[in-house]
PDB file of C-alpha atoms in Angstrom:
ATOM      1  CA  MET J   1     -13.509 -13.129  30.765  1.00 63.00           C
ATOM      2  CA  ASN J   2     -13.638 -14.512  34.283  1.00 65.00           C
ATOM      3  CA  ALA J   3     -11.849 -12.394  36.852  1.00 66.00           C
ATOM      4  CA  GLY J   4      -8.930 -14.758  37.404  1.00 70.00           C
ATOM      5  CA  LEU J   5      -8.148 -15.184  33.741  1.00 68.00           C
ATOM      6  CA  LEU J   6      -8.581 -11.487  33.079  1.00 65.00           C
ATOM      7  CA  ALA J   7      -6.104 -10.648  35.842  1.00 67.00           C
ATOM      8  CA  ARG J   8      -3.526 -13.048  34.420  1.00 73.00           C
ATOM      9  CA  VAL J   9      -3.989 -11.730  30.905  1.00 69.00           C
ATOM     10  CA  ARG J  10      -3.729  -8.102  31.933  1.00 70.00           C
ATOM     11  CA  LYS J  11      -0.602  -8.788  33.977  1.00 71.00           C
ATOM     12  CA  LEU J  12       1.110 -10.493  31.068  1.00 72.00           C
ATOM     13  CA  LEU J  13       0.059  -7.806  28.607  1.00 72.00           C
ATOM     14  CA  ALA J  14       1.513  -5.177  30.923  1.00 71.00           C
ATOM     15  CA  MET J  15       4.791  -7.106  30.819  1.00 73.00           C
ATOM     16  CA  ALA J  16       4.623  -7.323  27.040  1.00 70.00           C
ATOM     17  CA  GLU J  17       4.060  -3.584  26.752  1.00 71.00           C
ATOM     18  CA  ASP J  18       7.212  -2.840  28.766  1.00 74.00           C
ATOM     19  CA  PRO J  19       9.898  -1.498  26.395  1.00 75.00           C
ATOM     20  CA  ALA J  20      12.432  -3.581  28.325  1.00 78.00           C
ATOM     21  CA  CYS J  21      10.767  -6.818  27.192  1.00 74.00           C
ATOM     22  CA  THR J  22      13.136  -8.505  24.740  1.00 73.00           C
ATOM     23  CA  PRO J  23      12.033 -10.304  21.570  1.00 67.00           C
ATOM     24  CA  GLY J  24      13.207 -13.564  23.119  1.00 67.00           C
ATOM     25  CA  GLU J  25      11.027 -13.068  26.181  1.00 72.00           C
ATOM     26  CA  ALA J  26       8.066 -12.212  23.986  1.00 64.00           C
ATOM     27  CA  GLU J  27       8.578 -15.299  21.853  1.00 61.00           C
ATOM     28  CA  ALA J  28       8.731 -17.539  24.947  1.00 59.00           C
ATOM     29  CA  PHE J  29       5.209 -16.471  25.957  1.00 62.00           C
ATOM     30  CA  THR J  30       3.624 -16.392  22.494  1.00 58.00           C
ATOM     31  CA  GLU J  31       2.321 -19.913  21.944  1.00 63.00           C
ATOM     32  CA  LYS J  32       0.829 -20.277  25.411  1.00 66.00           C
ATOM     33  CA  ALA J  33      -0.672 -16.818  25.081  1.00 67.00           C
ATOM     34  CA  ALA J  34      -2.611 -17.465  21.892  1.00 71.00           C
ATOM     35  CA  GLU J  35      -3.610 -20.909  23.147  1.00 76.00           C
ATOM     36  CA  LEU J  36      -5.248 -19.603  26.331  1.00 78.00           C
ATOM     37  CA  ILE J  37      -7.108 -16.770  24.600  1.00 81.00           C
ATOM     38  CA  ALA J  38      -8.395 -19.185  21.953  1.00 86.00           C
ATOM     39  CA  LYS J  39      -9.506 -21.782  24.488  1.00 86.00           C
ATOM     40  CA  TYR J  40     -11.434 -19.141  26.394  1.00 87.00           C
ATOM     41  CA  GLY J  41     -13.278 -18.150  23.217  1.00 91.00           C
ATOM     42  CA  VAL J  42     -14.252 -21.752  22.447  1.00 93.00           C
ATOM     43  CA  ASP J  43     -15.363 -22.390  26.028  1.00 91.00           C
ATOM     44  CA  GLN J  44     -17.611 -19.326  26.008  1.00 92.00           C
ATOM     45  CA  ALA J  45     -19.096 -20.331  22.666  1.00 95.00           C
ATOM     46  CA  MET J  46     -19.959 -23.810  23.909  1.00 95.00           C
ATOM     47  CA  LEU J  47     -21.484 -22.465  27.116  1.00 93.00           C
ATOM     48  CA  ALA J  48     -23.717 -20.162  25.068  1.00 95.00           C
ATOM     49  CA  VAL J  49     -25.174 -23.035  23.004  1.00 94.00           C
ATOM     50  CA  GLY J  50     -27.809 -23.727  25.638  1.00 89.00           C
ATOM     51  CA  ASN J  51     -28.236 -20.075  26.591  1.00 93.00           C
ATOM     52  CA  PRO J  52     -27.543 -17.682  23.690  1.00 91.00           C
ATOM     53  CA  ALA J  53     -28.483 -14.716  25.856  1.00 93.00           C
ATOM     54  CA  ALA J  54     -25.359 -15.358  27.920  1.00 92.00           C
ATOM     55  CA  ASP J  55     -23.167 -14.256  25.025  1.00 95.00           C
ATOM     56  CA  PRO J  56     -25.217 -11.984  22.741  1.00 96.00           C
ATOM     57  CA  ILE J  57     -24.088 -10.370  19.520  1.00 97.00           C
ATOM     58  CA  GLY J  58     -23.071  -6.755  20.009  1.00 97.00           C
ATOM     59  CA  ASP J  59     -21.182  -4.019  18.259  1.00 98.00           C
ATOM     60  CA  ARG J  60     -19.012  -1.024  18.992  1.00 96.00           C
ATOM     61  CA  VAL J  61     -17.327   1.748  17.045  1.00 95.00           C
ATOM     62  CA  VAL J  62     -13.575   1.997  17.577  1.00 94.00           C
ATOM     63  CA  THR J  63     -11.833   5.299  16.809  1.00 92.00           C
ATOM     64  CA  ILE J  64      -8.119   5.050  16.062  1.00 90.00           C
ATOM     65  CA  ASP J  65      -5.867   8.064  16.279  1.00 87.00           C
ATOM     66  CA  PRO J  66      -3.150   8.989  13.786  1.00 87.00           C
ATOM     67  CA  PRO J  67      -0.413   8.597  12.781  1.00 89.00           C
ATOM     68  CA  TYR J  68      -0.931   5.613  10.493  1.00 90.00           C
ATOM     69  CA  ALA J  69      -4.561   5.307  11.534  1.00 90.00           C
ATOM     70  CA  ARG J  70      -5.547   3.276   8.484  1.00 88.00           C
ATOM     71  CA  ASP J  71      -2.736   0.795   9.121  1.00 91.00           C
ATOM     72  CA  LYS J  72      -3.698   0.490  12.782  1.00 93.00           C
ATOM     73  CA  ALA J  73      -7.269  -0.180  11.637  1.00 93.00           C
ATOM     74  CA  GLY J  74      -5.806  -2.977   9.539  1.00 93.00           C
ATOM     75  CA  LEU J  75      -4.324  -4.447  12.715  1.00 95.00           C
ATOM     76  CA  LEU J  76      -7.774  -4.324  14.320  1.00 96.00           C
ATOM     77  CA  ALA J  77      -9.213  -6.307  11.405  1.00 96.00           C
ATOM     78  CA  ALA J  78      -6.297  -8.751  11.585  1.00 95.00           C
ATOM     79  CA  VAL J  79      -7.124  -9.459  15.227  1.00 95.00           C
ATOM     80  CA  ALA J  80     -10.906  -9.440  14.810  1.00 97.00           C
ATOM     81  CA  SER J  81     -11.304 -11.880  11.938  1.00 97.00           C
ATOM     82  CA  PRO J  82      -9.751 -15.008  13.493  1.00 96.00           C
ATOM     83  CA  LEU J  83     -11.588 -14.221  16.735  1.00 96.00           C
ATOM     84  CA  ARG J  84     -14.876 -14.415  14.798  1.00 97.00           C
ATOM     85  CA  CYS J  85     -15.631 -10.700  14.798  1.00 98.00           C
ATOM     86  CA  ARG J  86     -16.186  -8.583  11.718  1.00 97.00           C
ATOM     87  CA  VAL J  87     -15.068  -5.023  11.000  1.00 96.00           C
ATOM     88  CA  VAL J  88     -16.499  -2.337   8.753  1.00 95.00           C
ATOM     89  CA  HIS J  89     -14.138   0.571   8.120  1.00 91.00           C
ATOM     90  CA  LEU J  90     -15.997   3.865   8.063  1.00 88.00           C
ATOM     91  CA  GLU J  91     -15.135   7.195   6.442  1.00 69.00           C
ATOM     92  CA  ARG J  92     -11.893   8.753   7.622  1.00 65.00           C
ATOM     93  CA  ARG J  93     -10.913  12.364   8.112  1.00 68.00           C
ATOM     94  CA  GLY J  94      -7.560  12.034   9.785  1.00 64.00           C
ATOM     95  CA  LEU J  95      -8.951   9.400  12.154  1.00 73.00           C
ATOM     96  CA  ALA J  96      -9.867   5.779  11.456  1.00 84.00           C
ATOM     97  CA  ARG J  97     -13.304   4.687  12.627  1.00 90.00           C
ATOM     98  CA  SER J  98     -14.139   1.000  12.524  1.00 94.00           C
ATOM     99  CA  HIS J  99     -17.480  -0.608  13.358  1.00 97.00           C
ATOM    100  CA  LEU J 100     -16.826  -3.897  15.121  1.00 98.00           C
ATOM    101  CA  PHE J 101     -19.404  -6.718  15.297  1.00 98.00           C
ATOM    102  CA  GLY J 102     -19.200  -9.911  17.352  1.00 98.00           C
ATOM    103  CA  HIS J 103     -20.405 -11.893  20.326  1.00 98.00           C
ATOM    104  CA  ALA J 104     -19.717 -10.252  23.676  1.00 96.00           C
ATOM    105  CA  ALA J 105     -16.903 -12.623  24.696  1.00 94.00           C
ATOM    106  CA  ASP J 106     -15.180 -12.227  21.348  1.00 96.00           C
ATOM    107  CA  LEU J 107     -15.498  -8.438  21.343  1.00 96.00           C
ATOM    108  CA  GLU J 108     -13.844  -8.446  24.753  1.00 91.00           C
ATOM    109  CA  ARG J 109     -10.994 -10.618  23.471  1.00 91.00           C
ATOM    110  CA  VAL J 110     -10.460  -8.389  20.429  1.00 93.00           C
ATOM    111  CA  GLU J 111     -10.437  -5.185  22.447  1.00 91.00           C
ATOM    112  CA  LEU J 112      -7.974  -6.557  24.990  1.00 85.00           C
ATOM    113  CA  LEU J 113      -5.544  -7.896  22.397  1.00 88.00           C
ATOM    114  CA  PHE J 114      -5.783  -4.931  20.038  1.00 92.00           C
ATOM    115  CA  THR J 115      -5.080  -2.399  22.771  1.00 88.00           C
ATOM    116  CA  SER J 116      -1.959  -4.263  23.848  1.00 84.00           C
ATOM    117  CA  LEU J 117      -0.755  -4.958  20.320  1.00 87.00           C
ATOM    118  CA  LEU J 118      -0.946  -1.255  19.459  1.00 90.00           C
ATOM    119  CA  VAL J 119       1.446  -0.514  22.315  1.00 85.00           C
ATOM    120  CA  GLN J 120       3.728  -3.369  21.336  1.00 84.00           C
ATOM    121  CA  ALA J 121       3.709  -2.218  17.716  1.00 88.00           C
ATOM    122  CA  ALA J 122       4.700   1.286  18.775  1.00 89.00           C
ATOM    123  CA  HIS J 123       7.693  -0.121  20.646  1.00 85.00           C
ATOM    124  CA  GLY J 124       8.584  -2.300  17.685  1.00 85.00           C
ATOM    125  CA  LEU J 125       8.432   0.593  15.262  1.00 88.00           C
ATOM    126  CA  SER J 126      10.637   2.759  17.453  1.00 87.00           C
ATOM    127  CA  ALA J 127      13.231  -0.021  17.555  1.00 86.00           C
ATOM    128  CA  SER J 128      13.191  -0.583  13.784  1.00 87.00           C
ATOM    129  CA  PRO J 129      15.352   2.030  12.019  1.00 89.00           C
ATOM    130  CA  VAL J 130      14.196   3.382   8.682  1.00 89.00           C
ATOM    131  CA  PRO J 131      16.646   2.399   5.920  1.00 88.00           C
ATOM    132  CA  PHE J 132      18.745   5.244   4.589  1.00 85.00           C
ATOM    133  CA  GLY J 133      17.045   7.164   1.815  1.00 85.00           C
ATOM    134  CA  GLU J 134      13.611   5.610   2.352  1.00 85.00           C
ATOM    135  CA  SER J 135      10.450   7.465   3.304  1.00 87.00           C
ATOM    136  CA  ALA J 136       9.827   6.968   7.014  1.00 88.00           C
ATOM    137  CA  ALA J 137       6.051   6.952   6.500  1.00 88.00           C
ATOM    138  CA  ALA J 138       6.218   4.354   3.721  1.00 87.00           C
ATOM    139  CA  TYR J 139       8.529   2.136   5.736  1.00 89.00           C
ATOM    140  CA  ARG J 140       6.357   2.293   8.861  1.00 90.00           C
ATOM    141  CA  ARG J 141       3.146   1.608   6.959  1.00 89.00           C
ATOM    142  CA  SER J 142       4.625  -1.493   5.375  1.00 88.00           C
ATOM    143  CA  TRP J 143       6.035  -2.539   8.770  1.00 91.00           C
ATOM    144  CA  LEU J 144       2.567  -2.354  10.294  1.00 92.00           C
ATOM    145  CA  VAL J 145       1.136  -4.432   7.450  1.00 90.00           C
ATOM    146  CA  GLY J 146       3.721  -7.151   8.017  1.00 90.00           C
ATOM    147  CA  TYR J 147       3.119  -7.028  11.766  1.00 91.00           C
ATOM    148  CA  SER J 148      -0.631  -7.412  11.276  1.00 93.00           C
ATOM    149  CA  GLN J 149      -0.193 -10.336   8.894  1.00 90.00           C
ATOM    150  CA  ALA J 150       1.993 -12.233  11.377  1.00 90.00           C
ATOM    151  CA  VAL J 151      -0.371 -11.607  14.293  1.00 89.00           C
ATOM    152  CA  SER J 152      -3.365 -12.740  12.248  1.00 93.00           C
ATOM    153  CA  ALA J 153      -1.664 -15.947  11.113  1.00 91.00           C
ATOM    154  CA  ARG J 154      -0.821 -16.867  14.699  1.00 88.00           C
ATOM    155  CA  LEU J 155      -4.343 -16.171  15.910  1.00 91.00           C
ATOM    156  CA  TRP J 156      -5.925 -18.229  13.106  1.00 93.00           C
ATOM    157  CA  SER J 157      -3.691 -21.156  14.042  1.00 91.00           C
ATOM    158  CA  ALA J 158      -4.485 -20.908  17.742  1.00 89.00           C
ATOM    159  CA  GLU J 159      -8.239 -20.647  17.148  1.00 94.00           C
ATOM    160  CA  LYS J 160      -8.203 -23.630  14.790  1.00 94.00           C
ATOM    161  CA  ASN J 161      -6.296 -25.773  17.278  1.00 93.00           C
ATOM    162  CA  ALA J 162      -8.591 -24.828  20.158  1.00 93.00           C
ATOM    163  CA  ALA J 163     -11.702 -25.691  18.143  1.00 96.00           C
ATOM    164  CA  ALA J 164     -10.247 -29.056  17.101  1.00 96.00           C
ATOM    165  CA  GLU J 165      -9.757 -30.029  20.739  1.00 94.00           C
ATOM    166  CA  THR J 166     -13.438 -29.577  21.633  1.00 94.00           C
ATOM    167  CA  PRO J 167     -15.979 -32.010  20.106  1.00 93.00           C
ATOM    168  CA  GLY J 168     -18.666 -30.182  18.166  1.00 95.00           C
ATOM    169  CA  ALA J 169     -17.004 -26.798  18.490  1.00 97.00           C
ATOM    170  CA  GLU J 170     -16.233 -26.254  14.818  1.00 96.00           C
ATOM    171  CA  LEU J 171     -19.901 -26.307  13.769  1.00 96.00           C
ATOM    172  CA  VAL J 172     -20.877 -24.100  16.704  1.00 97.00           C
ATOM    173  CA  LEU J 173     -18.223 -21.549  15.774  1.00 97.00           C
ATOM    174  CA  VAL J 174     -19.304 -21.518  12.137  1.00 96.00           C
ATOM    175  CA  ASP J 175     -22.886 -20.811  13.189  1.00 97.00           C
ATOM    176  CA  ARG J 176     -21.752 -18.014  15.497  1.00 97.00           C
ATOM    177  CA  THR J 177     -19.701 -16.425  12.756  1.00 97.00           C
ATOM    178  CA  ASP J 178     -22.635 -16.609  10.347  1.00 97.00           C
ATOM    179  CA  LEU J 179     -24.815 -14.760  12.867  1.00 97.00           C
ATOM    180  CA  VAL J 180     -22.204 -12.035  13.265  1.00 98.00           C
ATOM    181  CA  GLU J 181     -21.949 -11.599   9.503  1.00 97.00           C
ATOM    182  CA  LEU J 182     -25.746 -11.432   9.265  1.00 97.00           C
ATOM    183  CA  LYS J 183     -25.799  -8.636  11.841  1.00 97.00           C
ATOM    184  CA  ARG J 184     -23.099  -6.776   9.927  1.00 97.00           C
ATOM    185  CA  ASP J 185     -24.940  -7.192   6.610  1.00 95.00           C
ATOM    186  CA  GLU J 186     -28.220  -6.013   8.121  1.00 96.00           C
ATOM    187  CA  THR J 187     -26.477  -2.899   9.384  1.00 96.00           C
ATOM    188  CA  TYR J 188     -24.604  -2.272   6.114  1.00 95.00           C
ATOM    189  CA  PRO J 189     -26.664  -3.840   3.290  1.00 93.00           C
ATOM    190  CA  ARG J 190     -24.637  -2.092   0.578  1.00 89.00           C
ATOM    191  CA  LEU J 191     -21.198  -2.746   1.910  1.00 85.00           C
ATOM    192  CA  ALA J 192     -18.329  -2.261  -0.540  1.00 76.00           C
ATOM    193  CA  LYS J 193     -14.858  -3.729  -0.264  1.00 72.00           C
ATOM    194  CA  LEU J 194     -11.837  -1.471  -0.090  1.00 63.00           C
ATOM    195  CA  PRO J 195      -9.429  -1.766  -3.036  1.00 62.00           C
ATOM    196  CA  PRO J 196      -6.055  -3.384  -2.318  1.00 62.00           C
ATOM    197  CA  ARG J 197      -3.328  -1.027  -1.185  1.00 62.00           C
ATOM    198  CA  ARG J 198      -0.033  -0.502  -2.933  1.00 61.00           C
ATOM    199  CA  LEU J 199       2.683  -0.091  -0.332  1.00 57.00           C
ATOM    200  CA  GLN J 200       6.199   0.911  -1.294  1.00 56.00           C
ATOM    201  CA  GLY J 201       8.026   0.656   2.037  1.00 58.00           C
ATOM    202  CA  SER J 202      10.477  -2.136   2.775  1.00 54.00           C
ATOM    203  CA  GLY J 203       9.415  -2.698   6.383  1.00 58.00           C
ATOM    204  CA  ARG J 204       7.021  -5.585   5.845  1.00 60.00           C
ATOM    205  CA  ILE J 205       9.540  -8.350   6.608  1.00 62.00           C
ATOM    206  CA  ARG J 206      10.736  -6.683   9.812  1.00 67.00           C
ATOM    207  CA  GLY J 207       7.170  -5.996  10.843  1.00 67.00           C
ATOM    208  CA  TYR J 208       6.207  -9.600  10.205  1.00 64.00           C
ATOM    209  CA  ARG J 209       9.047 -10.794  12.425  1.00 67.00           C
ATOM    210  CA  ALA J 210       7.925  -8.424  15.176  1.00 70.00           C
ATOM    211  CA  GLY J 211       4.376  -9.735  14.866  1.00 69.00           C
ATOM    212  CA  GLN J 212       5.647 -13.274  15.296  1.00 68.00           C
ATOM    213  CA  GLU J 213       7.186 -12.263  18.614  1.00 68.00           C
ATOM    214  CA  ALA J 214       4.336 -10.142  19.977  1.00 70.00           C
ATOM    215  CA  HIS J 215       2.539 -11.244  23.136  1.00 57.00           C
ATOM    216  CA  LEU J 216      -1.003 -12.415  22.452  1.00 67.00           C
ATOM    217  CA  GLY J 217      -2.385 -12.486  25.935  1.00 54.00           C
ATOM    218  CA  SER J 218      -1.298 -15.123  28.433  1.00 43.00           C
ATOM    219  CA  ALA J 219       1.371 -17.303  29.926  1.00 37.00           C
ATOM    220  CA  GLU J 220       2.143 -19.103  33.139  1.00 36.00           C
ATOM    221  CA  VAL J 221       2.470 -16.128  35.469  1.00 33.00           C
ATOM    222  CA  SER J 222       1.661 -15.925  39.147  1.00 34.00           C
ATOM    223  CA  ASP J 223      -0.998 -13.630  40.581  1.00 36.00           C
ATOM    224  CA  SER J 224       1.453 -12.066  43.017  1.00 33.00           C
TER     225      SER J 224
END
């Protein structure tokens, strides 16, 4: 990201990560946040049409610490997919390791958002009491699933709207995504899908609501 935009995004994310930030404040910033991050991604994609080397495909391995490492890895995938990156979840032994593929600008967007959303999710979980008699672990896992689903839905919407506003962008973005998937498939030619999970906790609805209110990266804030 350019320096000015990056400074604005980081400042807002720091505000979002503050435990004192209310759900109402978070909701007020949400739509503008996703909109700006999405527009940046489209702009970078269009600039790279004439010079692909300006935004090459790359990859990185992300290690996610417990607790709930698998569910946090699910949040990473929920952020990565609408931002045109792809994730391969590797073997786990207490930790979650995910191999992330994407163009440089999109990898940067994913990393920035995911890091902030992890902090916001931690605050949201601490503020969401476990129902009496329910397993805390089961509740929190289902909460994180709901949170991830809400975040992903908002990002898909923002990315779709940003692409629609730029002539020719939709085809460019499809081609970029195809190249990322090709790189992933070349790296993992025998990739297998994980079976669906069966979650018993009742936290999904509360987590989804928290994901709807999470900051996604920008708003009209001053640089002071």
